[in-house]
Coordinates of C-alpha atoms in Angstrom, one line a residue:
M1 CA 0.0 0.0 0.0
L2 CA 1.0 3.7 -0.3
V3 CA 2.7 4.8 2.8
T4 CA 3.9 8.3 2.1
L5 CA 3.7 10.7 -0.8
S6 CA 6.3 13.6 -0.9
I7 CA 5.8 16.4 -3.3
R8 CA 8.2 19.3 -4.1
D9 CA 7.5 22.2 -6.3
V10 CA 4.5 20.8 -8.2
V11 CA 2.1 23.6 -9.5
L12 CA 0.8 25.2 -6.3
I13 CA 2.5 22.8 -3.9
E14 CA 5.8 24.0 -2.6
R15 CA 6.6 21.2 -0.1
L16 CA 4.3 18.6 1.1
T17 CA 4.6 15.1 2.7
L18 CA 1.5 13.0 3.3
A19 CA 1.4 9.8 5.4
F20 CA -1.3 7.3 4.3
R21 CA -2.9 4.4 6.1
P22 CA -4.9 1.3 5.0
G23 CA -8.7 1.7 4.7
L24 CA -10.8 4.4 3.2
C25 CA -9.0 7.8 3.0
V26 CA -11.0 10.7 1.7
L27 CA -9.7 14.0 0.3
T28 CA -12.0 17.0 0.1
G29 CA -11.8 20.7 -0.6
E30 CA -13.3 23.5 -2.5
T31 CA -13.2 23.4 -6.3
G32 CA -9.9 24.6 -7.5
A33 CA -8.1 24.0 -4.2
G34 CA -5.7 21.6 -5.9
K35 CA -7.1 18.1 -5.3
S36 CA -6.2 17.2 -8.9
I37 CA -2.6 18.3 -8.3
L38 CA -2.3 15.5 -5.7
L39 CA -3.4 12.9 -8.3
D40 CA -1.2 14.4 -11.0
S41 CA 1.7 14.2 -8.6
L42 CA 1.0 10.6 -7.7
G43 CA 0.7 9.8 -11.4
L44 CA 4.2 11.2 -12.0
A45 CA 5.6 8.8 -9.5
L46 CA 3.8 6.0 -11.1
G47 CA 5.2 6.7 -14.6
A48 CA 2.5 8.8 -16.1
R49 CA 3.4 11.3 -18.8
G50 CA 5.3 14.3 -17.5
D51 CA 4.4 17.8 -18.5
S52 CA 6.7 20.8 -17.7
A53 CA 3.6 22.8 -16.8
L54 CA 3.6 20.8 -13.5
V55 CA 6.8 22.4 -12.4
R56 CA 5.9 25.2 -9.9
H57 CA 6.5 28.7 -11.3
G58 CA 9.9 30.0 -10.4
S59 CA 11.4 26.5 -9.7
D60 CA 13.8 24.6 -11.9
Q61 CA 12.6 21.1 -11.0
A62 CA 9.6 19.3 -9.5
S63 CA 10.0 16.1 -7.5
V64 CA 7.6 13.4 -6.3
T65 CA 8.4 10.4 -4.2
A66 CA 6.0 7.6 -3.4
E67 CA 6.8 5.0 -0.8
F68 CA 5.0 1.7 -0.8
D69 CA 4.9 -1.1 1.8
L70 CA 4.7 -4.5 0.1
S71 CA 5.3 -6.7 3.2
A72 CA 1.7 -8.0 3.2
R73 CA 2.3 -10.0 0.0
A74 CA 5.4 -12.1 -0.5
D75 CA 4.2 -12.8 -4.1
H76 CA 3.4 -9.2 -5.1
P77 CA 3.9 -8.9 -8.9
A78 CA 6.2 -5.9 -8.3
F79 CA 8.9 -8.3 -6.9
A80 CA 9.0 -10.3 -10.1
I81 CA 9.6 -7.1 -12.1
L82 CA 12.4 -6.0 -9.8
R83 CA 14.1 -9.4 -10.0
E84 CA 13.7 -9.4 -13.8
Q85 CA 15.5 -6.0 -13.9
E86 CA 18.1 -7.2 -11.3
L87 CA 17.1 -4.6 -8.8
E88 CA 17.2 -5.1 -5.1
V89 CA 14.0 -6.6 -3.7
E90 CA 12.8 -5.2 -0.4
D91 CA 9.5 -4.9 1.4
T92 CA 9.7 -1.2 1.0
L93 CA 9.5 0.2 -2.6
V94 CA 10.3 3.8 -3.2
L95 CA 9.5 5.4 -6.6
R96 CA 10.9 8.8 -7.3
R97 CA 10.4 11.1 -10.3
T98 CA 11.9 14.5 -11.1
L99 CA 10.7 16.8 -13.8
T100 CA 12.6 19.9 -15.0
S101 CA 11.1 23.1 -16.3
D102 CA 12.3 22.2 -19.8
G103 CA 10.4 18.9 -19.7
R104 CA 13.3 16.5 -18.9
S105 CA 12.4 13.7 -16.6
R106 CA 14.4 11.2 -14.5
C107 CA 13.1 8.1 -12.7
F108 CA 14.4 6.1 -9.7
V109 CA 13.4 2.9 -8.0
N110 CA 14.9 2.5 -4.5
D111 CA 17.4 5.3 -5.6
Q112 CA 18.5 3.3 -8.7
P113 CA 18.0 5.2 -12.0
V114 CA 15.5 3.5 -14.3
G115 CA 13.5 4.3 -17.4
V116 CA 9.9 5.6 -17.3
T117 CA 8.6 2.4 -18.9
L118 CA 9.8 0.4 -15.9
L119 CA 8.3 2.9 -13.5
R120 CA 5.0 2.7 -15.3
R121 CA 5.1 -1.2 -15.1
L122 CA 5.7 -1.1 -11.4
G123 CA 3.1 1.6 -10.9
E124 CA 0.4 -0.6 -12.6
T125 CA 1.0 -3.3 -10.0
L126 CA 0.8 -0.8 -7.1
V127 CA -2.1 1.7 -7.7
E128 CA -5.2 1.5 -9.8
V129 CA -6.9 4.8 -10.7
H130 CA -10.6 5.2 -11.5
G131 CA -12.3 8.5 -12.3
Q132 CA -14.3 10.3 -14.9
F133 CA -11.4 10.9 -17.2
E134 CA -8.8 8.3 -16.2
T135 CA -9.1 4.7 -15.5
H136 CA -7.0 1.6 -16.1
G137 CA -6.6 -1.9 -14.8
L138 CA -10.0 -3.4 -15.2
L139 CA -10.4 -1.8 -18.6
D140 CA -7.6 -3.9 -20.0
P141 CA -9.3 -7.1 -21.3
R142 CA -6.0 -8.9 -20.8
T143 CA -6.7 -8.9 -17.1
H144 CA -10.2 -10.2 -17.2
R145 CA -9.4 -13.9 -17.6
D146 CA -7.2 -13.9 -14.5
L147 CA -9.7 -11.9 -12.5
L148 CA -12.5 -14.4 -13.4
D149 CA -10.3 -17.4 -12.6
D150 CA -9.3 -15.9 -9.3
Y151 CA -12.9 -15.0 -8.5
A152 CA -14.0 -18.7 -9.2
N153 CA -10.9 -20.3 -7.6
L154 CA -9.9 -21.8 -10.9
R155 CA -6.2 -21.2 -10.7
K156 CA -5.3 -24.9 -10.2
S157 CA -7.5 -25.9 -13.2
G158 CA -5.8 -23.2 -15.2
E159 CA -2.3 -24.5 -14.3
K160 CA -3.4 -28.0 -15.4
V161 CA -4.6 -26.7 -18.7
S162 CA -1.3 -24.7 -19.1
S163 CA 0.8 -27.9 -18.4
L164 CA -1.3 -30.0 -20.9
W165 CA -0.9 -27.2 -23.5
R166 CA 2.9 -27.3 -23.2
S167 CA 3.0 -31.1 -23.4
W168 CA 0.8 -31.0 -26.6
R169 CA 2.8 -28.3 -28.2
Q170 CA 6.1 -30.1 -27.5
V171 CA 4.8 -33.3 -29.1
E172 CA 3.3 -31.4 -32.0
Q173 CA 6.5 -29.6 -32.6
A174 CA 8.4 -32.9 -32.6
R175 CA 6.0 -34.2 -35.2
L176 CA 6.3 -31.2 -37.4
Q177 CA 10.1 -31.3 -37.1
A178 CA 10.1 -35.0 -38.0
A179 CA 7.9 -34.4 -41.0
E180 CA 10.1 -31.5 -42.1
D181 CA 13.2 -33.6 -41.7
A182 CA 11.7 -36.4 -43.6
T183 CA 10.7 -34.1 -46.5
R184 CA 14.1 -32.6 -46.6
A185 CA 15.8 -36.0 -46.3
R186 CA 13.8 -37.4 -49.2
A187 CA 14.9 -34.5 -51.4
E188 CA 18.5 -35.1 -50.4
E189 CA 18.3 -38.9 -50.4
D190 CA 20.7 -39.6 -53.3
F191 CA 23.3 -37.2 -51.9
L192 CA 22.8 -38.6 -48.4
R193 CA 23.3 -42.2 -49.5
H194 CA 26.5 -41.3 -51.5
A195 CA 27.9 -39.2 -48.7
A196 CA 27.1 -41.7 -46.1
A197 CA 28.7 -44.5 -48.1
E198 CA 31.9 -42.3 -48.4
L199 CA 32.0 -41.7 -44.7
D200 CA 31.2 -45.3 -43.9
A201 CA 34.3 -46.3 -46.0
L202 CA 36.4 -43.6 -44.3
D203 CA 35.1 -44.6 -40.9
P204 CA 36.3 -41.4 -39.0
K205 CA 36.9 -41.7 -35.3
A206 CA 36.8 -39.0 -32.6
G207 CA 40.3 -37.6 -31.8
E208 CA 41.8 -39.4 -34.8
E209 CA 43.2 -36.2 -36.4
E210 CA 45.2 -35.3 -33.4
E211 CA 46.6 -38.8 -33.0
L212 CA 47.6 -39.0 -36.7
A213 CA 49.2 -35.6 -36.6
E214 CA 51.4 -36.7 -33.7
K215 CA 52.4 -39.9 -35.4
R216 CA 53.2 -37.9 -38.6
V217 CA 55.5 -35.5 -36.7
T218 CA 57.3 -38.5 -35.1
L219 CA 57.8 -40.3 -38.4
Q220 CA 59.0 -37.2 -40.2
H221 CA 61.9 -37.1 -37.7
R222 CA 62.4 -40.8 -37.5
E223 CA 66.1 -40.9 -38.3
K224 CA 67.1 -38.2 -35.8
L225 CA 64.9 -39.9 -33.1
I226 CA 66.5 -43.3 -33.8
D227 CA 70.0 -41.8 -33.7
A228 CA 69.3 -40.1 -30.4
I229 CA 67.7 -43.1 -28.8
N230 CA 70.6 -45.4 -29.9
G231 CA 73.1 -43.0 -28.7
A232 CA 71.4 -42.8 -25.3
Y233 CA 71.1 -46.5 -25.2
G234 CA 74.9 -46.9 -25.8
E235 CA 75.7 -44.5 -23.0
L236 CA 73.6 -46.6 -20.6
S237 CA 74.5 -50.2 -21.8
G238 CA 77.7 -50.0 -23.8
D239 CA 81.1 -51.2 -22.7
R240 CA 81.6 -48.0 -20.9
G241 CA 77.9 -47.4 -20.2
A242 CA 76.3 -46.4 -16.9
E243 CA 74.9 -50.0 -16.3
R244 CA 78.4 -51.5 -16.4
G245 CA 79.8 -48.8 -14.1
L246 CA 77.1 -49.1 -11.6
A247 CA 77.4 -52.9 -11.5
A248 CA 81.2 -52.6 -11.0
A249 CA 80.7 -50.1 -8.1
L250 CA 78.2 -52.3 -6.4
K251 CA 80.5 -55.4 -6.7
S252 CA 83.4 -53.5 -5.2
L253 CA 81.4 -52.2 -2.3
I254 CA 79.5 -55.4 -1.5
R255 CA 82.9 -57.2 -1.3
I256 CA 84.0 -55.1 1.7
A257 CA 80.6 -54.1 3.2
D258 CA 80.9 -56.5 6.1
K259 CA 84.1 -54.7 7.2
A260 CA 82.4 -51.2 7.3
G261 CA 80.1 -51.9 10.2
G262 CA 77.0 -51.1 8.1
R263 CA 78.1 -47.7 7.1
L264 CA 78.2 -48.7 3.4
D265 CA 74.6 -50.1 3.4
P266 CA 72.8 -46.9 2.5
V267 CA 75.2 -46.3 -0.4
I268 CA 74.8 -49.8 -1.7
Q269 CA 71.0 -49.4 -1.5
V270 CA 71.1 -46.2 -3.5
L271 CA 73.5 -47.7 -6.2
D272 CA 71.2 -50.8 -6.4
E273 CA 68.1 -48.6 -7.0
A274 CA 70.0 -46.5 -9.6
A275 CA 71.2 -49.6 -11.4
A276 CA 67.5 -50.8 -11.6
E277 CA 66.3 -47.4 -12.9
V278 CA 69.1 -47.3 -15.5
A279 CA 68.3 -50.9 -16.6
E280 CA 64.6 -49.9 -17.0
A281 CA 65.5 -46.8 -19.0
A282 CA 67.7 -48.9 -21.3
R283 CA 64.8 -51.4 -21.9
S284 CA 62.4 -48.5 -22.6
L285 CA 64.8 -47.0 -25.2
Q286 CA 65.2 -50.4 -26.8
A287 CA 61.4 -50.9 -27.0
L288 CA 60.9 -47.3 -28.4
S289 CA 63.6 -47.9 -31.0
A290 CA 61.9 -51.1 -32.1
D291 CA 58.5 -49.4 -32.4
I292 CA 59.9 -46.6 -34.6
D293 CA 61.6 -49.3 -36.7
M294 CA 58.4 -51.1 -37.1
D295 CA 56.6 -47.9 -38.2
G296 CA 59.3 -47.1 -40.6
G297 CA 57.2 -47.7 -43.7
S298 CA 53.9 -46.2 -42.5
L299 CA 54.5 -42.4 -42.9
E300 CA 52.9 -42.3 -46.3
K301 CA 49.9 -44.3 -45.1
I302 CA 49.4 -42.0 -42.1
E303 CA 49.6 -38.9 -44.3
D304 CA 47.2 -40.4 -46.8
R305 CA 44.7 -41.1 -44.0
L306 CA 45.2 -37.6 -42.4
F307 CA 44.7 -35.8 -45.7
A308 CA 41.7 -37.9 -46.6
L309 CA 40.0 -37.0 -43.3
R310 CA 40.8 -33.3 -43.7
A311 CA 39.5 -33.3 -47.3
A312 CA 36.2 -34.9 -46.2
A313 CA 35.9 -32.3 -43.4
R314 CA 36.4 -29.5 -45.9
K315 CA 33.8 -31.0 -48.3
H316 CA 31.2 -31.2 -45.6
G317 CA 32.1 -27.9 -43.9
V318 CA 32.9 -29.4 -40.5
E319 CA 35.9 -30.0 -38.4
V320 CA 37.5 -33.4 -38.7
D321 CA 36.1 -34.4 -35.3
G322 CA 32.7 -33.4 -36.6
L323 CA 32.8 -36.2 -39.3
A324 CA 31.7 -39.0 -37.0
P325 CA 28.6 -37.0 -35.7
L326 CA 27.8 -36.0 -39.3
R327 CA 27.9 -39.6 -40.3
A328 CA 25.5 -40.5 -37.5
D329 CA 23.2 -37.7 -38.5
M330 CA 23.1 -38.9 -42.1
A331 CA 22.4 -42.4 -40.9
R332 CA 19.5 -41.0 -38.8
K333 CA 18.0 -39.2 -41.8
L334 CA 18.3 -42.2 -44.0
A335 CA 16.7 -44.3 -41.3
L336 CA 13.9 -41.7 -41.1
I337 CA 13.4 -42.0 -44.8
E338 CA 13.2 -45.8 -44.5
D339 CA 11.0 -45.7 -41.4
Q340 CA 9.3 -42.3 -41.7
G341 CA 5.9 -43.8 -42.0
D342 CA 6.1 -45.6 -38.6
L343 CA 7.8 -42.7 -36.8
L344 CA 5.4 -40.0 -38.1
Q345 CA 2.5 -42.2 -37.3
R346 CA 3.7 -42.7 -33.7
L347 CA 4.3 -38.9 -33.3
A348 CA 0.9 -38.1 -34.8
K349 CA -0.8 -40.5 -32.4
Q350 CA 1.0 -38.9 -29.4
A351 CA 0.1 -35.4 -30.7
D352 CA -3.6 -36.4 -31.0
E353 CA -3.6 -37.9 -27.5
A354 CA -2.0 -34.8 -26.0
K355 CA -4.4 -32.5 -27.9
A356 CA -7.4 -34.5 -26.7
A357 CA -6.2 -34.3 -23.1
Y358 CA -5.6 -30.6 -23.4
L359 CA -9.1 -30.0 -25.0
E360 CA -10.8 -32.1 -22.3
A361 CA -9.2 -30.0 -19.5
A362 CA -9.7 -26.7 -21.4
R363 CA -13.4 -27.4 -22.1
A364 CA -14.0 -28.3 -18.4
L365 CA -12.2 -25.0 -17.5
S366 CA -14.4 -23.2 -20.0
A367 CA -17.6 -24.6 -18.5
A368 CA -16.4 -23.6 -15.0
R369 CA -15.7 -20.1 -16.3
S370 CA -19.1 -19.8 -17.9
K371 CA -20.7 -20.8 -14.6
A372 CA -18.6 -18.4 -12.6
A373 CA -19.3 -15.6 -15.2
G374 CA -23.1 -15.9 -14.4
K375 CA -22.4 -15.7 -10.7
L376 CA -20.1 -12.7 -11.2
D377 CA -22.7 -10.9 -13.5
K378 CA -25.4 -11.3 -10.8
A379 CA -23.1 -10.1 -8.0
V380 CA -22.2 -7.0 -10.0
A381 CA -25.9 -6.4 -10.9
D382 CA -26.8 -6.4 -7.2
E383 CA -24.1 -3.7 -6.6
L384 CA -25.3 -1.6 -9.6
K385 CA -28.9 -1.2 -8.4
P386 CA -28.2 1.0 -5.4
L387 CA -25.9 3.1 -7.6
R388 CA -28.9 4.1 -9.8
M389 CA -27.8 1.9 -12.6
E390 CA -30.4 -0.8 -12.3
K391 CA -31.1 -0.6 -16.1
A392 CA -27.5 -1.2 -16.9
R393 CA -26.3 -4.7 -17.6
F394 CA -22.9 -6.1 -16.9
T395 CA -21.9 -9.2 -18.8
T396 CA -18.9 -11.4 -18.6
R397 CA -18.4 -12.8 -22.2
V398 CA -16.8 -16.2 -22.2
A399 CA -16.5 -17.2 -25.9
Q400 CA -14.6 -20.3 -27.1
T401 CA -12.2 -19.4 -29.9
G402 CA -11.0 -21.3 -32.9
E403 CA -7.8 -23.3 -32.7
D404 CA -5.8 -20.3 -33.6
G405 CA -6.9 -18.7 -30.4
W406 CA -6.1 -21.7 -28.1
G407 CA -3.2 -21.2 -25.7
P408 CA -1.9 -22.1 -22.2
Q409 CA -4.8 -20.1 -20.7
G410 CA -7.4 -22.3 -22.4
I411 CA -9.7 -21.9 -25.3
D412 CA -11.7 -18.9 -24.1
D413 CA -11.8 -15.2 -25.1
I414 CA -13.0 -13.5 -21.9
A415 CA -14.0 -9.8 -21.6
F416 CA -16.1 -7.7 -19.2
Q417 CA -18.8 -5.9 -21.2
V418 CA -21.7 -3.5 -20.3
A419 CA -24.9 -2.3 -21.8
T420 CA -26.2 1.0 -20.3
N421 CA -29.6 1.0 -22.2
P422 CA -32.2 -1.7 -22.3
G423 CA -32.1 -3.7 -25.5
A424 CA -28.7 -2.3 -26.5
P425 CA -25.9 -4.9 -27.2
P426 CA -23.1 -5.1 -24.6
G427 CA -19.7 -3.7 -25.5
P428 CA -16.3 -2.9 -24.0
L429 CA -16.5 -0.9 -20.7
H430 CA -14.7 2.2 -21.9
K431 CA -16.6 2.5 -25.2
I432 CA -20.1 2.1 -23.8
A433 CA -20.2 3.8 -20.4
S434 CA -19.9 7.6 -19.8
G435 CA -17.4 9.0 -17.4
G436 CA -19.6 8.9 -14.3
E437 CA -21.2 5.5 -15.3
L438 CA -17.7 4.0 -15.9
A439 CA -16.5 5.0 -12.5
R440 CA -19.6 3.5 -10.9
F441 CA -19.2 0.3 -12.9
M442 CA -15.6 0.1 -11.7
L443 CA -16.7 0.6 -8.1
A444 CA -19.3 -2.1 -8.4
L445 CA -16.9 -4.5 -10.0
K446 CA -14.1 -3.7 -7.5
V447 CA -16.5 -4.4 -4.6
V448 CA -17.3 -7.8 -6.0
L449 CA -13.6 -8.6 -6.9
A450 CA -12.1 -7.0 -3.8
Q451 CA -10.5 -10.2 -2.6
V452 CA -9.0 -11.3 -6.0
G453 CA -7.3 -8.2 -7.3
T454 CA -3.5 -7.8 -7.1
V455 CA -3.3 -4.0 -6.8
P456 CA -3.4 -3.0 -3.1
T457 CA -4.2 0.7 -3.6
L458 CA -7.3 2.0 -5.4
V459 CA -7.9 5.7 -6.2
F460 CA -11.4 7.0 -7.1
D461 CA -11.5 10.5 -8.5
E462 CA -14.9 12.1 -8.0
V463 CA -16.7 8.8 -8.5
D464 CA -19.8 10.5 -7.0
T465 CA -20.0 13.3 -9.6
G466 CA -23.6 14.1 -10.6
V467 CA -25.2 12.1 -7.9
G468 CA -26.4 12.8 -4.4
G469 CA -28.7 11.5 -1.7
A470 CA -29.2 7.8 -1.5
V471 CA -26.9 7.1 -4.5
A472 CA -24.0 9.1 -3.0
D473 CA -24.6 7.2 0.3
A474 CA -24.6 3.9 -1.6
I475 CA -21.3 4.9 -3.3
G476 CA -19.8 5.8 0.1
E477 CA -21.0 2.5 1.6
R478 CA -19.3 0.5 -1.1
L479 CA -16.1 2.5 -0.8
G480 CA -16.2 1.9 2.9
R481 CA -16.6 -1.9 2.3
L482 CA -13.6 -1.8 -0.1
G483 CA -11.5 0.0 2.5
G484 CA -12.5 -2.5 5.1
S485 CA -11.6 -5.5 3.0
G486 CA -7.8 -5.0 3.4
L487 CA -7.4 -2.6 0.5
Q488 CA -6.3 1.0 0.7
V489 CA -8.8 3.3 -1.0
L490 CA -8.1 6.9 -1.7
V491 CA -11.2 9.0 -2.7
V492 CA -11.3 12.5 -4.0
T493 CA -14.9 13.6 -3.4
H494 CA -17.4 16.5 -3.2
S495 CA -20.0 14.3 -1.6
P496 CA -20.6 14.6 2.2
Q497 CA -22.2 11.1 2.2
V498 CA -18.9 9.7 0.8
A499 CA -16.7 11.8 3.0
A500 CA -18.5 10.7 6.1
R501 CA -17.6 7.1 5.4
G502 CA -13.9 7.7 5.5
A503 CA -11.6 6.2 8.1
Y504 CA -9.3 9.1 7.5
H505 CA -9.9 12.6 6.2
W506 CA -7.7 15.2 4.5
Q507 CA -8.7 18.6 3.4
V508 CA -7.0 20.3 0.4
R509 CA -6.8 24.1 0.9
K510 CA -5.5 26.9 -1.2
H511 CA -4.2 30.1 0.5
A512 CA -2.2 33.2 -0.3
A513 CA 1.4 33.3 0.9
G514 CA 2.7 36.8 0.1
S515 CA 2.4 37.3 -3.6
R516 CA 2.0 33.6 -4.2
V517 CA -0.9 31.1 -3.9
K518 CA -0.1 27.8 -2.3
T519 CA -1.9 24.5 -1.8
E520 CA -1.7 22.6 1.5
V521 CA -3.2 19.4 2.6
V522 CA -4.2 18.9 6.3
E523 CA -5.4 15.8 8.1
L524 CA -8.5 16.7 10.0
S525 CA -9.3 16.0 13.6
D526 CA -12.8 14.7 14.5
A527 CA -14.1 18.2 15.1
E528 CA -12.5 19.6 12.0
R529 CA -13.9 16.7 10.0
K530 CA -17.4 17.5 11.1
E531 CA -16.9 21.1 10.2
E532 CA -15.7 20.2 6.7
I533 CA -18.6 17.9 6.1
A534 CA -21.0 20.6 7.3
R535 CA -19.3 23.0 4.8
M536 CA -19.9 20.4 2.1
L537 CA -23.6 20.2 3.1
S538 CA -24.3 23.9 3.4
G539 CA -21.9 25.8 1.2
A540 CA -20.1 29.0 2.0
E541 CA -22.0 29.7 5.3
I542 CA -22.0 26.8 7.7
T543 CA -25.2 26.6 9.7
E544 CA -26.0 24.8 12.9
A545 CA -28.4 22.6 10.9
A546 CA -25.5 21.6 8.6
R547 CA -23.4 20.8 11.6
A548 CA -26.1 18.6 13.1
A549 CA -26.5 16.9 9.7
A550 CA -22.8 16.3 9.5
E551 CA -22.7 14.8 13.0
S552 CA -25.6 12.6 12.0
L553 CA -23.8 11.4 8.9
I554 CA -20.6 10.7 10.8
G555 CA -22.0 9.3 14.0
P556 CA -22.9 5.8 13.0
R557 CA -19.6 5.4 11.3
D558 CA -17.2 6.3 14.1
R559 CA -16.3 2.6 14.1
L560 CA -14.3 3.2 10.9
L561 CA -12.0 5.8 12.6

């Protein structure tokens, strides 16, 4: 909910900070006092279009900061948007907007600079504004399906439909891909068979290129390697080699070891180990020399194999190590050609079964939606009667679409529609209803859907325009119910019946400060509140009768304070 709204240098407001609470909050004041400035300021913070005319005369910059408390909902949609943008997620969300006198605007979320589009996206999850000339949220048909599903507790059914949709589309995509591959493969069959036969004959192996390249380098330097190996072997095992020298040293020491009192034993052990290591090295050199001798005639064969692999890789536009996977892919495509009938038939059967399961669940969901739509329509109609709109008709249209319209949300096109005149066909809310009617439609619908909406703060701007008496009282009563349902409701009103329902009351005043006119907003005490409602009842001169009437209006509703 909205916790504080701080405004600096906006039109007639020089410096103002308002602290809001949950429940029904009313704002009143004489015409022209500046109530619309408050809504314009809030709109700026929520990402509405900025106009340099909002900057107070004589100031370089206007600034609005709106602080929201989101701790009541761990799954608030604003959190998902913040995570998507990699912004810090906290229970307190601060939106700030500055606007310069030359029309430049800057936006911030928790003191991090952002674009106005992101600010507007967040604002749409935080505040919903309804009035004679501005309204959103419920007017967007994209929200109607989710609202109806929430109203009827159909979320689990919707999730099942969504899961079955994904399963069907995956199988269907696999079928289409297999059919496409088969068609392409048939067109390339001759090439595939020829190329596959070549690769089968070549029989490429993973890592073969590197292995052949290493052998090639070895064989290219065969003579030098053999000379070096034989020379090293001679140094180890020749007449004057290390082996003979170590053996002679060991023999000499062993002969007199018993006369050294054990002091020669460590030396003898080291020489013995060295002799074993030298003998092993000599044997390894001998074996390596033999291997190279055996490979002596294979350089040409290795080069032929290496060049054949590289030529095939160039031909097919892959790396040498990609030849084996390419060969497997060609074999798969050829098998598909040979077995395409069975494979496509199996996939088609799976797709039909998945589609049937989806349609069964989607039709059941559609039937449940249609039933819930009738219940919703009746509930809204009951709310419209006291609002002097008993002849108006609210309709939730649940129409099954063609296959092109099917999706993870089901097979329905859902829209809230109204008809304001008997016999007239229903149409979209914003195209059929007038400004005052639209606001009352929104109020009735909001009362019915109070527990399923995601936006915690509602703003109604002069929803009572053009009505009075019992209708104004009915509007006030419904606003009070909304405020008591856990929502925060801000109402700008000229109706004493509505103002009397408020849990909290602010008065917007305009006064002269030297050569300038300023707007201020004051939270009213109980006595001030009664005086303000009396003014709204009587006009310029407040009579005792008006004060008594104000006390009568407020009295039964003290429980709201």
